PDB file of N, CA, C and O in Angstrom:
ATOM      1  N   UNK A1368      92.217 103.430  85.037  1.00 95.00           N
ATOM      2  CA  UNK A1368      91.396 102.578  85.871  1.00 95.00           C
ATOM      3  C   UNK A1368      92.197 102.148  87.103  1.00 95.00           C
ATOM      4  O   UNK A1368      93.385 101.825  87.077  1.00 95.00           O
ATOM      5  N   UNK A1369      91.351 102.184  88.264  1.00 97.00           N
ATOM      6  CA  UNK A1369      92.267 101.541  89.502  1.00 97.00           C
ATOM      7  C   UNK A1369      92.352 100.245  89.500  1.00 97.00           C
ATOM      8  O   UNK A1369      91.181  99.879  89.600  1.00 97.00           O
ATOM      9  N   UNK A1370      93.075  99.242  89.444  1.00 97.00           N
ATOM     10  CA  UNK A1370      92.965  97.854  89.082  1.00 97.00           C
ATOM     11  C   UNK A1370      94.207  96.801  90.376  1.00 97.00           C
ATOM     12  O   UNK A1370      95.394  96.475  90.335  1.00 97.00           O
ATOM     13  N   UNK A1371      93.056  96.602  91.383  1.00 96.00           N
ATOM     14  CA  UNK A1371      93.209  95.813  92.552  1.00 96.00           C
ATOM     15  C   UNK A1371      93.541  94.313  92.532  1.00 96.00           C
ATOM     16  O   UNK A1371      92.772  93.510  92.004  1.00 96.00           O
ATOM     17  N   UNK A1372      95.269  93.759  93.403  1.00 92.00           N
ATOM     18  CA  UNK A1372      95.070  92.517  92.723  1.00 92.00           C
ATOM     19  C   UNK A1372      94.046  91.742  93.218  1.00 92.00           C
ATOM     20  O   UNK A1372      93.371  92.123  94.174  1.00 92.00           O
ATOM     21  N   UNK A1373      93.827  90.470  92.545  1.00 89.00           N
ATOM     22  CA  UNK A1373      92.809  89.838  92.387  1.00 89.00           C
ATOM     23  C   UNK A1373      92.412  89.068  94.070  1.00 89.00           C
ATOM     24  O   UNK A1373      93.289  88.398  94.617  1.00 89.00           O
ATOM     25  N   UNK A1374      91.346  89.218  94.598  1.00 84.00           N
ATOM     26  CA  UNK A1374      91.549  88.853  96.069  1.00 84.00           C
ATOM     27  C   UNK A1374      91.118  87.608  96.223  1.00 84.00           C
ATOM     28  O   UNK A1374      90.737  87.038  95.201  1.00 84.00           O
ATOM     29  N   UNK A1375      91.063  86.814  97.619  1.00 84.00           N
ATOM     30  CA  UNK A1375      90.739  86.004  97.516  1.00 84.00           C
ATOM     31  C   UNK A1375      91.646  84.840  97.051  1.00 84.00           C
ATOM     32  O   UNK A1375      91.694  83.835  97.760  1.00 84.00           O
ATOM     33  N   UNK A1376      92.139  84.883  96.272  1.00 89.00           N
ATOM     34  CA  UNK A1376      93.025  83.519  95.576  1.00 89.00           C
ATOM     35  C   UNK A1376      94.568  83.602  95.555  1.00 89.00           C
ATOM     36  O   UNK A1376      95.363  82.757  95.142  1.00 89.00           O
ATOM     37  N   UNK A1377      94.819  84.878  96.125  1.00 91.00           N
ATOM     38  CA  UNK A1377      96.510  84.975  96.810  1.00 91.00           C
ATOM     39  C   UNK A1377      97.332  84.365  95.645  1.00 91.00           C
ATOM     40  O   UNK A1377      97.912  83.280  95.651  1.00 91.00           O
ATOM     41  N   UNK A1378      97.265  85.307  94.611  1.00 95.00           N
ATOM     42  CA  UNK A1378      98.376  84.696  93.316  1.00 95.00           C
ATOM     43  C   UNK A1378      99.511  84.940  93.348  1.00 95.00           C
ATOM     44  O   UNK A1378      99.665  86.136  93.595  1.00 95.00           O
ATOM     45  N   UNK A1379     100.533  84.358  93.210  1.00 97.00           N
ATOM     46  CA  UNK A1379     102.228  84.705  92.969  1.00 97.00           C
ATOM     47  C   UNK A1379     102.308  86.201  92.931  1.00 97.00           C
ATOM     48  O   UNK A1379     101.379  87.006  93.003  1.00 97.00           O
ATOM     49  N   UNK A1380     103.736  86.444  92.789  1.00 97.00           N
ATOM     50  CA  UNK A1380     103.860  87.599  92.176  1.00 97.00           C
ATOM     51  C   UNK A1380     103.891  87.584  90.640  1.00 97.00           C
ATOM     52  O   UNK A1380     103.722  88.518  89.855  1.00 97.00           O
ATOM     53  N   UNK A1381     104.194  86.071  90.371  1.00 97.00           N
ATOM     54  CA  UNK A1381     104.295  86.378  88.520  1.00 97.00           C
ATOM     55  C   UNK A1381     102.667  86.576  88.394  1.00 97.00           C
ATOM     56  O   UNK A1381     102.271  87.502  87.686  1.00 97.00           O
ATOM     57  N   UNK A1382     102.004  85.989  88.858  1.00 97.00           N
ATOM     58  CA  UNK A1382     100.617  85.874  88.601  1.00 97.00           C
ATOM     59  C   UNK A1382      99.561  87.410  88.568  1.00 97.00           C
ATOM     60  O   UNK A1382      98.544  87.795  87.989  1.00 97.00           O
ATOM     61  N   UNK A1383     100.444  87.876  89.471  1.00 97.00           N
ATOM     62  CA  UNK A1383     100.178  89.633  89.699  1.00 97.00           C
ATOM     63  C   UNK A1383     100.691  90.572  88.222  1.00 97.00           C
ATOM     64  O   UNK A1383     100.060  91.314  87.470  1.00 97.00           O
ATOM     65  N   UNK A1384     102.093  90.136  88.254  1.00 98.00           N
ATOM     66  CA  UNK A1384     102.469  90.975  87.285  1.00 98.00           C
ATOM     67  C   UNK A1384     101.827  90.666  85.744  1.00 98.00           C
ATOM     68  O   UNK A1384     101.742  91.561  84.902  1.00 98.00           O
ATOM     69  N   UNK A1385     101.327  89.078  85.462  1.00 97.00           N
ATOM     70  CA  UNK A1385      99.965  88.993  84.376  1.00 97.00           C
ATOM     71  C   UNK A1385      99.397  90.175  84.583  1.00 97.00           C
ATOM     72  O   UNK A1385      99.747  91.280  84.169  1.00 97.00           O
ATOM     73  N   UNK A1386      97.950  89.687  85.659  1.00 97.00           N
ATOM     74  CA  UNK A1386      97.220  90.309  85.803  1.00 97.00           C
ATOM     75  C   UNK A1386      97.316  92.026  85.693  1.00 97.00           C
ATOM     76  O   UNK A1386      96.443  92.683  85.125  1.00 97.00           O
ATOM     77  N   UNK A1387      98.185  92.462  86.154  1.00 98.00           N
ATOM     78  CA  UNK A1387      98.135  94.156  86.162  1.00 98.00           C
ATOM     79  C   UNK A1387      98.734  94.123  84.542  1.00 98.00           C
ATOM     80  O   UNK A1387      98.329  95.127  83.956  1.00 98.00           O
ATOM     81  N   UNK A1388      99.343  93.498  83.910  1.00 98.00           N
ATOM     82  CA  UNK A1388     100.012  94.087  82.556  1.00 98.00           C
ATOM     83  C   UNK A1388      98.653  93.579  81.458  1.00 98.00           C
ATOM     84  O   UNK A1388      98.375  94.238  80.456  1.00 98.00           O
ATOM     85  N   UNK A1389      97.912  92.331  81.849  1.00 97.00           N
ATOM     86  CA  UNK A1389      96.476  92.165  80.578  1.00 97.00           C
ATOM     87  C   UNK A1389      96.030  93.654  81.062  1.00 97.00           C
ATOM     88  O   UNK A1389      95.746  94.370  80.102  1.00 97.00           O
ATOM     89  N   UNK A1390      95.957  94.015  81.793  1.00 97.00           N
ATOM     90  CA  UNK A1390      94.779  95.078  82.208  1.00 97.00           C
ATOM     91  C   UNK A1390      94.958  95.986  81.463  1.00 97.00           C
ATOM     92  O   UNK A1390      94.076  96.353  80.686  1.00 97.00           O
ATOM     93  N   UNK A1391      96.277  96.616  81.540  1.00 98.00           N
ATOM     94  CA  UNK A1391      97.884  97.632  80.804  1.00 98.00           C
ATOM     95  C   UNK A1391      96.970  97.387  79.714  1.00 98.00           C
ATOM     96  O   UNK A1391      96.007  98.084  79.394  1.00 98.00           O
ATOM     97  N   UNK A1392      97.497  96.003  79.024  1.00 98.00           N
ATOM     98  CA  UNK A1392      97.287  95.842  77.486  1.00 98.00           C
ATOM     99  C   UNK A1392      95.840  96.584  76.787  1.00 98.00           C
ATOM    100  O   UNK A1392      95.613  96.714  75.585  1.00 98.00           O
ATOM    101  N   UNK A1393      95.046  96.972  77.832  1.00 97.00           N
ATOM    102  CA  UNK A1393      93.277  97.088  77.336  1.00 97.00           C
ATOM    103  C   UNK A1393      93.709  98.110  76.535  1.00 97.00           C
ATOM    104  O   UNK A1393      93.356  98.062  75.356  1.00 97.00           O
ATOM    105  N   UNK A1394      94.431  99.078  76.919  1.00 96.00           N
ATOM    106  CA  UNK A1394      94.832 100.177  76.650  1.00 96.00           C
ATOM    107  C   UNK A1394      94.183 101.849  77.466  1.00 96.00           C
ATOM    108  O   UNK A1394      94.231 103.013  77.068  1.00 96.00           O
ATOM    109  N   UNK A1395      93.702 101.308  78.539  1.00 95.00           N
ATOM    110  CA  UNK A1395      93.481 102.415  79.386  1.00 95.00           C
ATOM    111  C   UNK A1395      94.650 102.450  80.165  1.00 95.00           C
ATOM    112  O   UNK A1395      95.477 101.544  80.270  1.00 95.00           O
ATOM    113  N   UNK A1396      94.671 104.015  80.931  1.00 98.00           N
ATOM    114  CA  UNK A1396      95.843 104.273  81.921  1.00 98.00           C
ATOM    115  C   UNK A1396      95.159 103.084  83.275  1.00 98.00           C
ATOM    116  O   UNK A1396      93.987 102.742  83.429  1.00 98.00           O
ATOM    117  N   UNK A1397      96.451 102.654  84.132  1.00 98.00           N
ATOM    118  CA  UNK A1397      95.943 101.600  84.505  1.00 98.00           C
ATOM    119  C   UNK A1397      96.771 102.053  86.262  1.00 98.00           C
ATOM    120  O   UNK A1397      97.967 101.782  86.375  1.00 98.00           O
ATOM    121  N   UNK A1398      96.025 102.720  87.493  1.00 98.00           N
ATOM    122  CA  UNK A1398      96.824 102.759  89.097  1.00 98.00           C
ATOM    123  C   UNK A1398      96.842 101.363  89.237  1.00 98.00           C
ATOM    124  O   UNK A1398      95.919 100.746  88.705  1.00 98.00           O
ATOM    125  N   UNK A1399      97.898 100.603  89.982  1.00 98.00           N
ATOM    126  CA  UNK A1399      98.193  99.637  90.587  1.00 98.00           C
ATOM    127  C   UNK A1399      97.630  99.494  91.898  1.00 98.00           C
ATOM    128  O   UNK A1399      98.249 100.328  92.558  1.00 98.00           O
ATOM    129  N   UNK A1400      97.204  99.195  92.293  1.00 97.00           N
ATOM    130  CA  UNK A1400      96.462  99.688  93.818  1.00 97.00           C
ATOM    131  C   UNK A1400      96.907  98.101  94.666  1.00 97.00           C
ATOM    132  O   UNK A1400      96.557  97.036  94.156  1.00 97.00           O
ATOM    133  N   UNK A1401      97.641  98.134  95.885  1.00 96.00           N
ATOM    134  CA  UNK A1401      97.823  97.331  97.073  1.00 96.00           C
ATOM    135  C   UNK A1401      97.417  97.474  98.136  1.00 96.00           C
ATOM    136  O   UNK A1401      97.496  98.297  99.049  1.00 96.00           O
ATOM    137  N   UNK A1402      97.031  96.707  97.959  1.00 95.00           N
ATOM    138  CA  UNK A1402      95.966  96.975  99.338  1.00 95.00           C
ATOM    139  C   UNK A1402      95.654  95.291 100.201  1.00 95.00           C
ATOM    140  O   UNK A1402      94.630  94.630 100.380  1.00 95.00           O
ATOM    141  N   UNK A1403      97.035  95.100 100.551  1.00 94.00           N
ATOM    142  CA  UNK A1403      97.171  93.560 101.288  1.00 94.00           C
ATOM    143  C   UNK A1403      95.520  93.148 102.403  1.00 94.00           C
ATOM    144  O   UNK A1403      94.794  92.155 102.463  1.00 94.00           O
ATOM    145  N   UNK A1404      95.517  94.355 103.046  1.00 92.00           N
ATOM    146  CA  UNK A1404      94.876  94.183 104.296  1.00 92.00           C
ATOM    147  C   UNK A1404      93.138  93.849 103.609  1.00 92.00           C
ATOM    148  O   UNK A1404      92.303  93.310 104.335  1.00 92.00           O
ATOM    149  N   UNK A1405      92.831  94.222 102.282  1.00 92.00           N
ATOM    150  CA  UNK A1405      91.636  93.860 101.752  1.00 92.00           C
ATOM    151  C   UNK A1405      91.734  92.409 100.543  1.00 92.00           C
ATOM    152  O   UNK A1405      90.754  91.846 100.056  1.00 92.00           O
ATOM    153  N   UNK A1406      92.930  92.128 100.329  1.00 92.00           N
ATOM    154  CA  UNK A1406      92.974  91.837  99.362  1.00 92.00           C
ATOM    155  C   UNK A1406      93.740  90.224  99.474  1.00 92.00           C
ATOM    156  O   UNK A1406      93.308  89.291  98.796  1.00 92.00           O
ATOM    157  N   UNK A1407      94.841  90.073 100.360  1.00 92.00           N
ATOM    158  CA  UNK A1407      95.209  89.043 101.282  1.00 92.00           C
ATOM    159  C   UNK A1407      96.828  88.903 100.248  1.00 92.00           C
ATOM    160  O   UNK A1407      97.476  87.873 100.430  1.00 92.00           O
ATOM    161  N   UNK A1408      97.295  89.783  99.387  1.00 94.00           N
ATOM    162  CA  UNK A1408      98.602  89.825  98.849  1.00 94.00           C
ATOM    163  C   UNK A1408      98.748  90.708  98.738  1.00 94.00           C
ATOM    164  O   UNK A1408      98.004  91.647  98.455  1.00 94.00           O
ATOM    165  N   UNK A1409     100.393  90.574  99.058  1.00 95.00           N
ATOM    166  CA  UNK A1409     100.775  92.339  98.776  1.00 95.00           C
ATOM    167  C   UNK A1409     101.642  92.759  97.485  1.00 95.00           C
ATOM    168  O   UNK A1409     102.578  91.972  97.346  1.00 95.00           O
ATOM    169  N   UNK A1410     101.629  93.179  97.073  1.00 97.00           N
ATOM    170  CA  UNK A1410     102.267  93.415  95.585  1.00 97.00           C
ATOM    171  C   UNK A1410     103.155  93.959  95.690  1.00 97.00           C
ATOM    172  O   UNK A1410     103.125  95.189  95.716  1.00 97.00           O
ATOM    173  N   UNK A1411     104.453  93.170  95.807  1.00 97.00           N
ATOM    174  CA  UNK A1411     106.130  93.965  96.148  1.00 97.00           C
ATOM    175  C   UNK A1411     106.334  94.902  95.343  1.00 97.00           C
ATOM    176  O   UNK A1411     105.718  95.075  94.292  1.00 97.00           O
ATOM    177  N   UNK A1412     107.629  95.894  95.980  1.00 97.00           N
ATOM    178  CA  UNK A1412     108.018  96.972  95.072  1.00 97.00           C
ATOM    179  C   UNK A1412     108.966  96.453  94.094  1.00 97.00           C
ATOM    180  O   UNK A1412     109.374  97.182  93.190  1.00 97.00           O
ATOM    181  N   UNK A1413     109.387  95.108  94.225  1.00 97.00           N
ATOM    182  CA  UNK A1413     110.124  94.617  93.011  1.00 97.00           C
ATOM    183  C   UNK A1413     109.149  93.872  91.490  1.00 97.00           C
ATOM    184  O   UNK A1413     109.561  93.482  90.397  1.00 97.00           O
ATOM    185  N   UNK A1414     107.715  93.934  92.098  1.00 97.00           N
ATOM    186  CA  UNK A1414     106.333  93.135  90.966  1.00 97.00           C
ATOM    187  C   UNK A1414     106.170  94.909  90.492  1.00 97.00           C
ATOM    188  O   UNK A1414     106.074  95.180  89.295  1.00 97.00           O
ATOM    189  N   UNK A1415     106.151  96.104  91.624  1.00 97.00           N
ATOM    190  CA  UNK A1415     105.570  97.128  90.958  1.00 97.00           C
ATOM    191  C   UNK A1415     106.408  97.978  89.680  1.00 97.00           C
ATOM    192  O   UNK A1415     106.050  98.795  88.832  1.00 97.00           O
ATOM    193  N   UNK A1416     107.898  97.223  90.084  1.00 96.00           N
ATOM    194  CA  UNK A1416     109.021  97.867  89.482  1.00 96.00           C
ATOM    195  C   UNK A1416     108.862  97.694  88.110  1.00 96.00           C
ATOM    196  O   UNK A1416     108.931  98.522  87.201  1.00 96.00           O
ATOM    197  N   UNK A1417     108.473  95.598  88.079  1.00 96.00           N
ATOM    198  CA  UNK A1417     108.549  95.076  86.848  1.00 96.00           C
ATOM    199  C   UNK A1417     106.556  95.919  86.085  1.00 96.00           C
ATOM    200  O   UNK A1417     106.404  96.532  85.028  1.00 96.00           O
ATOM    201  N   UNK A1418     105.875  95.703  86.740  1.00 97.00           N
ATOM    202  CA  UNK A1418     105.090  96.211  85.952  1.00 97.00           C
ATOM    203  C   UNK A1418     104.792  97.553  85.527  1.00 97.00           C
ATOM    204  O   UNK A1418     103.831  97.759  84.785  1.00 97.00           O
ATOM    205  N   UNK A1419     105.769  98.779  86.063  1.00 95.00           N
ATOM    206  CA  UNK A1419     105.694 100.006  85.622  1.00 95.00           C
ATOM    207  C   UNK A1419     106.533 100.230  84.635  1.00 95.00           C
ATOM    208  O   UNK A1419     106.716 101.352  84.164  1.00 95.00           O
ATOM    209  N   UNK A1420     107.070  99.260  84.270  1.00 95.00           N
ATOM    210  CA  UNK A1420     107.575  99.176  82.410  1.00 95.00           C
ATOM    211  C   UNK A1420     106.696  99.427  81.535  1.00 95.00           C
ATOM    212  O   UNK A1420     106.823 100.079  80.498  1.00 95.00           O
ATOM    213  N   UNK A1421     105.702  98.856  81.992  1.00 97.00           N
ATOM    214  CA  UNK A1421     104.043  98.998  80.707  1.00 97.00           C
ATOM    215  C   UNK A1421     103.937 100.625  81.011  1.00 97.00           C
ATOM    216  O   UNK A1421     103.896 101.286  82.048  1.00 97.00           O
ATOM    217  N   UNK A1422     103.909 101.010  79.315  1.00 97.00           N
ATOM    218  CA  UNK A1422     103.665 102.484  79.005  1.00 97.00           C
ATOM    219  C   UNK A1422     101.677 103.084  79.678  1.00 97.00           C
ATOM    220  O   UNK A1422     101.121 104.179  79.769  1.00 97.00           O
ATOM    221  N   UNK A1423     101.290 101.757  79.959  1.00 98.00           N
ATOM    222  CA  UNK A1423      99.436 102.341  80.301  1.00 98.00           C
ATOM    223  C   UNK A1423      99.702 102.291  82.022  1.00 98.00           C
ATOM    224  O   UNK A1423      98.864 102.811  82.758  1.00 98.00           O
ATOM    225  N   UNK A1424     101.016 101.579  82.633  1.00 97.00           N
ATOM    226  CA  UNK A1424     100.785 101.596  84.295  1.00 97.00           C
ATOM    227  C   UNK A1424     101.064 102.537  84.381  1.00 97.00           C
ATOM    228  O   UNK A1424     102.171 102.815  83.920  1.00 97.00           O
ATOM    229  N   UNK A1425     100.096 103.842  85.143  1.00 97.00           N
ATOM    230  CA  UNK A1425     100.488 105.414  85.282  1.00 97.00           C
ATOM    231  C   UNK A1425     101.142 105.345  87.017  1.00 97.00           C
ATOM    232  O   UNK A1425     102.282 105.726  87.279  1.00 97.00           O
ATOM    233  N   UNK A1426     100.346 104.887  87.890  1.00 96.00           N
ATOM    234  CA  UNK A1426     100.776 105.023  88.868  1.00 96.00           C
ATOM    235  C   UNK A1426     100.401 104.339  89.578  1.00 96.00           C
ATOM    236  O   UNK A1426      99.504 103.605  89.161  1.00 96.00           O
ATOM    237  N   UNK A1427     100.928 104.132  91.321  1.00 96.00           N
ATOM    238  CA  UNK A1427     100.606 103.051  92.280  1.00 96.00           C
ATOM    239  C   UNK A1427      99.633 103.736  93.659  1.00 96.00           C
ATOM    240  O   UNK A1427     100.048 104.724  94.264  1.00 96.00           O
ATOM    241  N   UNK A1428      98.716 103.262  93.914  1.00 96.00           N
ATOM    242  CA  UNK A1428      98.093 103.334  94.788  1.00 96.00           C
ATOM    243  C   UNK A1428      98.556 102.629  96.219  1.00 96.00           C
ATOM    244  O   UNK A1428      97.630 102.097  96.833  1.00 96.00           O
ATOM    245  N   UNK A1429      99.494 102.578  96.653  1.00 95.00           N
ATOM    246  CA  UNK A1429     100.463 102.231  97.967  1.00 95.00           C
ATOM    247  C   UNK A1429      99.527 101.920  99.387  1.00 95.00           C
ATOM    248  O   UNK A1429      99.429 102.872 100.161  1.00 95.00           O
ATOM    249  N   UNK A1430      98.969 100.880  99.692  1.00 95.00           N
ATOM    250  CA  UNK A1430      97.844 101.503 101.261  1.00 95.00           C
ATOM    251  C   UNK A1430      98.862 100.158 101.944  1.00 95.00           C
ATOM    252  O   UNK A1430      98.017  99.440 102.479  1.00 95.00           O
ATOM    253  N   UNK A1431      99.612  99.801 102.067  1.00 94.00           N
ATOM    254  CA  UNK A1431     100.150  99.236 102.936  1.00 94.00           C
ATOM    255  C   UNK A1431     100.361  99.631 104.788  1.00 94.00           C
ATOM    256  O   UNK A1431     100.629  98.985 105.801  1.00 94.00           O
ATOM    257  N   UNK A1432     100.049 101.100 104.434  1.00 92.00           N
ATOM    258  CA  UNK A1432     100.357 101.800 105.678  1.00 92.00           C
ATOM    259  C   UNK A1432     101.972 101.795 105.902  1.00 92.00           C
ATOM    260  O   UNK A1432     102.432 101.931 107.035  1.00 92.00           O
ATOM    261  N   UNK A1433     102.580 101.674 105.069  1.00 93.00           N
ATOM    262  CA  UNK A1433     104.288 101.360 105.680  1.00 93.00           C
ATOM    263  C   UNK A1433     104.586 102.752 104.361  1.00 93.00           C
ATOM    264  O   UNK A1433     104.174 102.899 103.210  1.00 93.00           O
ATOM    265  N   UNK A1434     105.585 103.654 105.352  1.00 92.00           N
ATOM    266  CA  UNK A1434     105.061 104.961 104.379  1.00 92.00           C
ATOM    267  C   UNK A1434     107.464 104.044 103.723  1.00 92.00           C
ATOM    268  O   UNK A1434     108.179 104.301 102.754  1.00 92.00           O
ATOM    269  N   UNK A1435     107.629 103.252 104.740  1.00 93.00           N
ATOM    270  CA  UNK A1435     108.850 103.364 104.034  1.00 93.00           C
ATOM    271  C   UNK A1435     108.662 102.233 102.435  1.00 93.00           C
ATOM    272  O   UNK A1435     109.597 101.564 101.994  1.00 93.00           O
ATOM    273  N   UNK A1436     107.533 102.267 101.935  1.00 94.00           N
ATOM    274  CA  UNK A1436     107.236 101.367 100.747  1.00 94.00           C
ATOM    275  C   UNK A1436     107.455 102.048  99.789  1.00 94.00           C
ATOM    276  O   UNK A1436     107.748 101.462  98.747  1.00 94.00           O
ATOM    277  N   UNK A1437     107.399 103.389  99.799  1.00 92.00           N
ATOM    278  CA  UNK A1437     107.493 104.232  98.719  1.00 92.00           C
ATOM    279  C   UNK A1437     108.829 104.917  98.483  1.00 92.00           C
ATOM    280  O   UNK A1437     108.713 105.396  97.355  1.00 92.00           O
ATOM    281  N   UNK A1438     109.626 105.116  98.790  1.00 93.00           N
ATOM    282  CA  UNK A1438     110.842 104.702  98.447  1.00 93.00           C
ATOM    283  C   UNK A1438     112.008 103.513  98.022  1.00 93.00           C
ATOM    284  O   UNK A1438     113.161 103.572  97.594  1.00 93.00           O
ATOM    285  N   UNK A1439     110.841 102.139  98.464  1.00 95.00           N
ATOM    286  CA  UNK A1439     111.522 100.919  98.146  1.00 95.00           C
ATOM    287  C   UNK A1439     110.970 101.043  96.153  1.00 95.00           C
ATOM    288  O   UNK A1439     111.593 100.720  95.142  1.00 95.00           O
ATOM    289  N   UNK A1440     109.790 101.555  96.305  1.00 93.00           N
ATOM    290  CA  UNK A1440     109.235 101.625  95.624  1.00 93.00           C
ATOM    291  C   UNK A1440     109.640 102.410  94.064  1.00 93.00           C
ATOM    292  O   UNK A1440     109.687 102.029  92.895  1.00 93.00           O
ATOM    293  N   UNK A1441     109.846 103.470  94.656  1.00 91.00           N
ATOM    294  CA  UNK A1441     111.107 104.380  93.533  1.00 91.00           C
ATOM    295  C   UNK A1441     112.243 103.999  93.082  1.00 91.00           C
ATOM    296  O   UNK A1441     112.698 104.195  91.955  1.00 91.00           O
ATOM    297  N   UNK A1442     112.917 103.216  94.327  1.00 92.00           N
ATOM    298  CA  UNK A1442     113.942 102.750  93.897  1.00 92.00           C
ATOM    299  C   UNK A1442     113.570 101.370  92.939  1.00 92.00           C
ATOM    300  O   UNK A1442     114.385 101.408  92.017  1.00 92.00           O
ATOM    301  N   UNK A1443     113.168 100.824  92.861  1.00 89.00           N
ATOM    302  CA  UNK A1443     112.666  99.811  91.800  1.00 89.00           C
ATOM    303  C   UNK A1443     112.518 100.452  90.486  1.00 89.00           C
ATOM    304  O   UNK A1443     113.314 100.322  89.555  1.00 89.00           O
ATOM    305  N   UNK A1444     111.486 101.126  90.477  1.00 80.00           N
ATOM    306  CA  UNK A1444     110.870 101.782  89.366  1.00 80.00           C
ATOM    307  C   UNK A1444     112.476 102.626  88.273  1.00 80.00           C
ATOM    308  O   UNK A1444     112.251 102.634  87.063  1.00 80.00           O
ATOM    309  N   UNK A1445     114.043 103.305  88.753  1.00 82.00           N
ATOM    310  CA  UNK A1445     114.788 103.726  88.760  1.00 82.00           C
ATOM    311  C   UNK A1445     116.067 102.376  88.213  1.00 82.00           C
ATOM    312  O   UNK A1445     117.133 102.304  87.601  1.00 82.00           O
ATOM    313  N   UNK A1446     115.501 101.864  88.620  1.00 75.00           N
ATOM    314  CA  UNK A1446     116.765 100.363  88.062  1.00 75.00           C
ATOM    315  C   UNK A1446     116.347 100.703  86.665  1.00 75.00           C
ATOM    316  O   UNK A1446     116.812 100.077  85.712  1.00 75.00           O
TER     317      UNK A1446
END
């Protein structure tokens, strides 16, 4: 499932990394999708790092437009 953080109410990052890991827990494969410019938070590559520990987060949907995110991004995920 693509699972967008929650808009509108601009939650922490701990509040993000809840939200995307209950989702994890449903037990479907679960894209992370950021998408600041719709959504009004952006979900760091250090929240995407911590939540691609969960065995259901398959992958990240990146729209920041900043193509250097995806290497901040790897490198997180690699710690």
């Amino acid at each position: 499932s693509l699972v967008v953080s929650p808009p509108y109410i601009k939650p922490p990052q701990r509040g993000l990394v809840n939200h995307f890991t209950q989702m994890a827990d449903m037990g479907l494969p679960v894209v992370v999708y950021n998408v600041p410019g719709r959504t009004a938070v952006d979900v760091t590559p250090e929240t995407i790092g911590i939540v691609a520990e969960h065995e259901n987060i398959v992958a990240v949907k990146e729209a920041t437009g900043d193509v250097s995110r995806v290497q901040a991004i790897r490198d997180e995920e690699q710690k």
